[in-house]
CSV table of C-alpha atoms and ligand atoms in Angstrom, one decimal:
chain,number,residue,atom,x,y,z
A,141,MET,CA,-60.6,13.2,73.3
A,142,ASN,CA,-57.9,10.2,73.4
A,143,ASP,CA,-55.7,9.2,75.3
A,144,PHE,CA,-53.2,10.3,73.4
A,145,GLN,CA,-54.3,14.1,73.0
A,146,HIS,CA,-54.6,14.0,77.3
A,147,ILE,CA,-51.0,14.2,77.4
A,148,ALA,CA,-50.1,15.9,74.5
A,149,ALA,CA,-49.5,19.3,76.6
A,150,GLN,CA,-47.9,17.1,79.3
A,151,LEU,CA,-44.5,16.3,76.3
A,152,PRO,CA,-41.4,17.6,77.7
A,153,ASP,CA,-41.0,21.2,75.1
A,154,SER,CA,-40.0,20.7,72.1
A,155,PHE,CA,-41.5,17.8,71.7
A,156,ARG,CA,-45.5,17.7,70.3
A,157,LEU,CA,-47.8,15.0,69.8
A,158,LEU,CA,-49.4,14.3,65.7
A,159,TRP,CA,-52.3,11.4,66.6
A,160,ARG,CA,-53.6,9.4,63.6
A,161,GLU,CA,-56.2,6.8,64.1
A,162,SER,CA,-55.3,4.6,60.6
A,163,VAL,CA,-51.8,5.2,58.5
A,164,GLY,CA,-49.5,3.1,56.5
A,165,SER,CA,-46.4,3.4,58.1
A,166,THR,CA,-45.5,6.4,61.2
A,167,ASN,CA,-41.7,6.3,59.9
A,168,ASP,CA,-43.4,7.1,56.2
A,169,GLU,CA,-45.9,9.4,57.5
A,170,LEU,CA,-43.5,11.6,59.3
A,171,ARG,CA,-40.1,11.3,56.9
A,172,LYS,CA,-42.8,13.0,54.5
A,173,LEU,CA,-43.8,15.7,56.8
A,174,ALA,CA,-39.5,16.1,57.6
A,175,GLU,CA,-39.4,16.4,53.8
A,176,GLN,CA,-41.3,19.3,53.9
A,177,GLY,CA,-39.0,21.4,56.3
A,178,MET,CA,-41.0,20.2,59.7
A,179,ALA,CA,-39.5,21.3,62.5
A,180,GLU,CA,-37.7,18.1,64.4
A,181,GLY,CA,-39.6,17.0,68.2
A,182,LEU,CA,-42.9,16.0,66.3
A,183,VAL,CA,-44.4,12.6,67.6
A,184,LEU,CA,-46.3,11.2,65.3
A,185,VAL,CA,-48.6,8.3,67.1
A,186,ALA,CA,-51.0,5.6,64.9
A,187,ASP,CA,-54.1,3.9,66.3
A,188,GLU,CA,-53.4,1.5,63.2
A,189,GLN,CA,-50.3,1.1,61.2
A,190,ILE,CA,-51.3,-1.1,57.8
A,191,ALA,CA,-48.3,-1.0,56.5
A,192,GLY,CA,-45.7,-0.9,59.3
A,193,ARG,CA,-42.1,-1.5,59.2
A,194,GLY,CA,-39.4,-3.7,60.8
A,195,ARG,CA,-35.6,-4.0,59.4
A,196,ARG,CA,-34.5,-5.5,56.5
A,197,GLY,CA,-38.3,-5.0,55.1
A,198,ALA,CA,-39.7,-6.8,57.9
A,199,VAL,CA,-43.6,-6.4,58.4
A,200,TRP,CA,-44.2,-5.3,62.5
A,201,VAL,CA,-47.7,-6.2,63.1
A,202,SER,CA,-49.3,-3.8,65.3
A,203,PRO,CA,-53.2,-5.1,66.1
A,204,LYS,CA,-55.7,-1.8,66.2
A,205,GLY,CA,-55.6,0.3,69.8
A,206,GLU,CA,-53.8,-2.6,71.4
A,207,ASN,CA,-49.6,-1.2,71.4
A,208,LEU,CA,-48.3,1.6,70.4
A,209,ALA,CA,-46.4,2.6,66.7
A,210,PHE,CA,-44.7,5.8,66.9
A,211,SER,CA,-42.1,7.5,65.7
A,212,ILE,CA,-40.1,10.6,66.7
A,213,LEU,CA,-38.4,13.7,64.6
A,214,LEU,CA,-35.2,14.3,65.0
A,215,LYS,CA,-32.5,16.7,63.8
A,216,PRO,CA,-29.7,16.2,66.0
A,217,MET,CA,-26.5,18.7,66.7
A,218,ALA,CA,-24.2,16.3,66.6
A,219,PRO,CA,-22.7,14.9,63.3
A,220,LYS,CA,-24.4,12.3,61.2
A,221,VAL,CA,-21.4,10.2,61.6
A,222,LEU,CA,-22.7,9.6,65.5
A,223,TRP,CA,-26.0,9.0,64.3
A,224,HIS,CA,-26.4,5.2,64.6
A,225,ARG,CA,-25.5,5.6,68.4
A,226,LEU,CA,-29.1,7.0,68.2
A,227,SER,CA,-30.4,3.1,68.0
A,228,LEU,CA,-28.8,1.9,71.7
A,229,VAL,CA,-29.8,5.3,73.1
A,230,THR,CA,-33.1,4.3,71.9
A,231,GLY,CA,-32.9,1.3,73.2
A,232,LEU,CA,-31.9,2.8,76.3
A,233,ALA,CA,-34.7,4.8,77.0
A,234,VAL,CA,-37.5,2.2,76.0
A,235,ALA,CA,-35.8,0.1,78.8
A,236,GLU,CA,-35.7,2.4,81.6
A,237,ALA,CA,-39.4,3.6,80.2
A,238,LEU,CA,-40.9,0.1,80.5
A,239,GLU,CA,-38.9,-0.7,83.5
A,240,ASN,CA,-41.7,1.6,85.6
A,241,TYR,CA,-43.7,-2.3,85.0
A,242,VAL,CA,-41.3,-5.2,84.5
A,243,PRO,CA,-37.9,-5.7,86.6
A,244,LEU,CA,-35.8,-5.7,83.6
A,245,ALA,CA,-35.6,-5.2,80.1
A,246,GLU,CA,-32.6,-6.2,78.6
A,247,ILE,CA,-31.2,-4.2,75.5
A,248,LYS,CA,-30.9,-6.5,72.3
A,249,TRP,CA,-28.0,-5.1,70.1
A,250,PRO,CA,-28.5,-2.4,68.1
A,251,ASN,CA,-32.4,-2.2,68.0
A,252,ASP,CA,-34.7,-4.9,69.9
A,253,VAL,CA,-36.1,-4.3,73.6
A,254,ARG,CA,-36.5,-7.8,75.2
A,255,VAL,CA,-38.0,-9.1,78.9
A,256,GLY,CA,-37.0,-12.8,79.8
A,257,GLY,CA,-35.9,-13.1,77.3
A,258,LYS,CA,-38.6,-12.3,74.5
A,259,LYS,CA,-38.9,-9.4,72.3
A,260,ILE,CA,-41.4,-6.0,73.4
A,261,ALA,CA,-39.9,-3.9,71.6
A,262,GLY,CA,-38.1,-2.6,68.0
A,263,ILE,CA,-36.6,0.2,66.7
A,264,LEU,CA,-36.4,1.9,63.1
A,265,VAL,CA,-34.3,4.7,63.0
A,266,GLU,CA,-34.1,6.0,59.4
A,267,ALA,CA,-31.6,9.0,58.3
A,268,GLY,CA,-33.0,11.7,55.8
A,269,LYS,CA,-30.1,14.4,54.6
A,270,ASP,CA,-31.3,16.3,57.3
A,271,PHE,CA,-33.7,14.5,59.9
A,272,VAL,CA,-33.4,11.3,61.4
A,273,ILE,CA,-36.2,9.4,62.3
A,274,ILE,CA,-36.7,7.1,65.2
A,275,GLY,CA,-39.5,4.4,65.2
A,276,ILE,CA,-40.8,2.5,67.6
A,277,GLY,CA,-42.8,0.0,68.4
A,278,ILE,CA,-43.7,-1.6,71.6
A,279,ASN,CA,-46.4,-4.2,72.7
A,280,ILE,CA,-48.3,-3.1,75.5
A,281,ASN,CA,-51.7,-4.9,75.1
A,282,THR,CA,-51.3,-7.6,73.1
A,283,THR,CA,-51.5,-11.2,74.7
A,284,ASN,CA,-51.0,-14.4,73.0
A,285,PHE,CA,-48.4,-14.4,70.4
A,286,PRO,CA,-47.5,-17.4,68.0
A,287,ASP,CA,-45.1,-19.1,69.7
A,288,GLU,CA,-42.2,-19.0,66.7
A,289,LEU,CA,-41.8,-15.1,67.3
A,290,ALA,CA,-40.7,-15.4,70.9
A,291,ALA,CA,-42.5,-12.2,71.2
A,292,THR,CA,-44.0,-10.6,75.2
A,293,SER,CA,-46.0,-7.6,75.5
A,294,LEU,CA,-46.7,-6.1,79.1
A,295,GLN,CA,-50.1,-7.2,79.2
A,296,GLU,CA,-48.8,-10.8,79.0
A,297,LEU,CA,-46.1,-10.3,81.7
A,298,THR,CA,-48.0,-9.1,84.2
A,299,GLY,CA,-51.8,-10.1,84.1
A,300,ARG,CA,-53.0,-6.1,83.4
A,301,MET,CA,-54.0,-3.7,80.9
A,302,TYR,CA,-51.8,-0.3,80.4
A,303,SER,CA,-52.3,3.6,78.7
A,304,ARG,CA,-50.5,3.1,75.9
A,305,ALA,CA,-50.5,7.2,76.1
A,306,GLU,CA,-48.7,7.1,79.8
A,307,VAL,CA,-46.0,4.9,77.8
A,308,LEU,CA,-45.8,6.7,75.6
A,309,GLN,CA,-45.5,9.4,78.1
A,310,GLU,CA,-42.7,8.2,79.6
A,311,LEU,CA,-40.5,7.6,76.8
A,312,VAL,CA,-40.4,10.4,75.3
A,313,THR,CA,-39.6,11.7,78.7
A,314,ARG,CA,-36.6,9.8,78.6
A,315,MET,CA,-35.4,10.4,74.8
A,316,SER,CA,-35.5,14.3,75.7
A,317,ARG,CA,-32.7,13.4,77.9
A,318,TYR,CA,-30.6,11.0,75.6
A,319,VAL,CA,-30.3,12.2,72.2
A,320,ASP,CA,-28.1,14.7,73.1
A,321,GLN,CA,-25.7,12.5,74.8
A,322,ILE,CA,-24.7,10.3,71.2
A,323,ASN,CA,-22.6,12.5,72.0
A,324,GLN,CA,-20.1,14.0,74.3
A,325,GLU,CA,-21.5,12.5,76.6
A,326,TYR,CA,-22.0,8.8,75.1
A,327,ALA,CA,-20.4,7.4,78.0
A,328,ASP,CA,-23.0,8.2,80.3
A,329,ALA,CA,-25.6,6.4,78.2
A,330,LEU,CA,-23.3,3.2,77.4
A,331,LYS,CA,-22.8,2.0,81.3
A,332,SER,CA,-26.5,1.9,81.3
A,333,ILE,CA,-26.9,0.2,77.9
A,334,ARG,CA,-23.8,-2.4,78.8
A,335,GLU,CA,-25.4,-3.0,82.1
A,336,ARG,CA,-28.8,-3.8,80.8
A,337,CYS,CA,-27.0,-5.6,77.3
A,338,ALA,CA,-28.9,-9.0,76.4
A,339,LEU,CA,-25.5,-10.2,74.6
A,340,THR,CA,-22.9,-10.2,76.7
A,341,GLY,CA,-21.5,-13.6,77.6
A,342,HIS,CA,-23.0,-15.4,75.1
A,343,LEU,CA,-22.4,-17.4,71.7
A,344,VAL,CA,-24.3,-15.3,68.8
A,345,SER,CA,-24.2,-15.1,64.9
A,346,TYR,CA,-25.2,-12.7,62.8
A,347,LEU,CA,-25.5,-11.4,58.9
A,348,ILE,CA,-23.1,-9.2,57.5
A,349,ALA,CA,-23.5,-8.7,53.9
A,350,ASP,CA,-25.6,-11.6,53.6
A,351,GLN,CA,-23.5,-14.4,54.8
A,352,ARG,CA,-24.5,-15.1,58.6
A,353,ARG,CA,-21.0,-15.2,60.8
A,354,GLU,CA,-20.4,-16.6,64.7
A,355,GLY,CA,-18.6,-14.8,67.2
A,356,MET,CA,-19.0,-14.8,71.7
A,357,VAL,CA,-19.8,-11.5,72.5
A,358,ARG,CA,-17.5,-9.7,74.8
A,359,GLY,CA,-19.4,-6.4,75.5
A,360,ILE,CA,-20.0,-2.9,73.4
A,361,GLY,CA,-17.6,-0.8,73.0
A,362,SER,CA,-16.9,2.8,73.7
A,363,GLY,CA,-19.0,3.9,70.2
A,364,GLY,CA,-22.1,1.0,71.0
A,365,GLU,CA,-19.7,-1.6,68.5
A,366,LEU,CA,-20.4,-4.9,69.7
A,367,MET,CA,-16.9,-6.2,70.4
A,368,VAL,CA,-17.2,-10.2,68.8
A,369,GLU,CA,-14.9,-12.5,69.6
A,370,THR,CA,-13.9,-14.9,66.5
A,371,ASP,CA,-10.9,-17.7,66.9
A,372,GLY,CA,-9.6,-15.4,69.6
A,373,LYS,CA,-9.5,-12.5,66.9
A,374,LEU,CA,-12.2,-9.8,68.5
A,375,GLU,CA,-14.1,-7.4,66.3
A,376,ALA,CA,-16.1,-4.8,66.4
A,377,LEU,CA,-19.6,-4.6,64.7
A,378,VAL,CA,-20.6,-1.6,63.6
A,379,GLN,CA,-23.8,-3.2,62.1
A,380,ALA,CA,-25.2,-6.8,62.0
A,381,ASP,CA,-28.7,-8.3,61.4
A,382,GLU,CA,-30.9,-11.2,62.3
A,383,VAL,CA,-28.9,-11.7,65.1
A,384,ARG,CA,-29.2,-14.5,67.4
A,385,ILE,CA,-28.0,-16.2,71.1
A,386,LEU,CA,-27.3,-19.7,70.7
A,387,ASP,CA,-26.7,-20.9,73.9
B,206,LIG,C1,-37.6,-4.6,63.9
B,206,LIG,O1,-37.6,-4.8,64.9
B,206,LIG,O2,-37.4,-4.6,62.9
B,206,LIG,C2,-38.1,-2.9,64.0
B,206,LIG,C3,-39.6,-2.4,64.0
B,206,LIG,C4,-39.8,-1.3,63.9
B,206,LIG,C5,-41.1,-1.1,64.0
B,206,LIG,C6,-42.3,0.9,64.6
B,206,LIG,S1,-44.3,0.3,64.8
B,206,LIG,C7,-43.8,3.0,64.5
B,206,LIG,C8,-42.5,2.3,63.4
B,206,LIG,N1,-43.3,2.6,62.3
B,206,LIG,C9,-43.0,1.5,61.4
B,206,LIG,O3,-43.3,1.3,60.0
B,206,LIG,N2,-41.5,0.5,62.2
B,206,LIG,C10,-41.5,1.1,63.2
């Protein structure tokens, strides 16, 4: 029995663990199961992904056995227009789980988690007709990232190795509390998200419809939007890609 099979019985009610040695992408595998009518709460974790995906078609590499690559199937009660909020609440769950091991994890709107200015986790939220799949990759025990990736891992930050299963259990426990907060209780989650926002007070550039723009981040709005000031005008961004800190 591996570490993941050990924690299967300790996940919160309504969450079930499915472990695979190797898959293409956990998001793609879980989508197939969702389309066959699988109930929500399934967490698919793989030791290895051979076609892991990031946002905008990027490749997500995670060496076999070192890091966490998993996806969670949800069927939120909240209206579908609010499901995009899952990116930020997932970022919060990841940040809090990591804060068991490191002092402060920041949320880089809309879907990265950073520690010490470097990316430690990425989130890929993909909706289907009546379900949503939350894919999460967290660097746990990999070390020696190429400089250009500006990435880090728990081991690189602390000098010790971690049980991937223990981090997964922490995270799913937090997710079970936060998924329902995308509706009425979103303001509570936002308070903790704002405290960890990596972008507030920074000059950033970002892509919208493949156009690069720039502005000063003033905070996160009541619907989770990034509030950006450009030429004295405040704009609420619901979505943007490749957000870069310039200062
Ligand atoms: C990003 O930073 O662009 C998002 C990365 C998301 C990676 C995770 S790993 C588990 C899940 N399966 C995938 O193919 N991608 C997500």
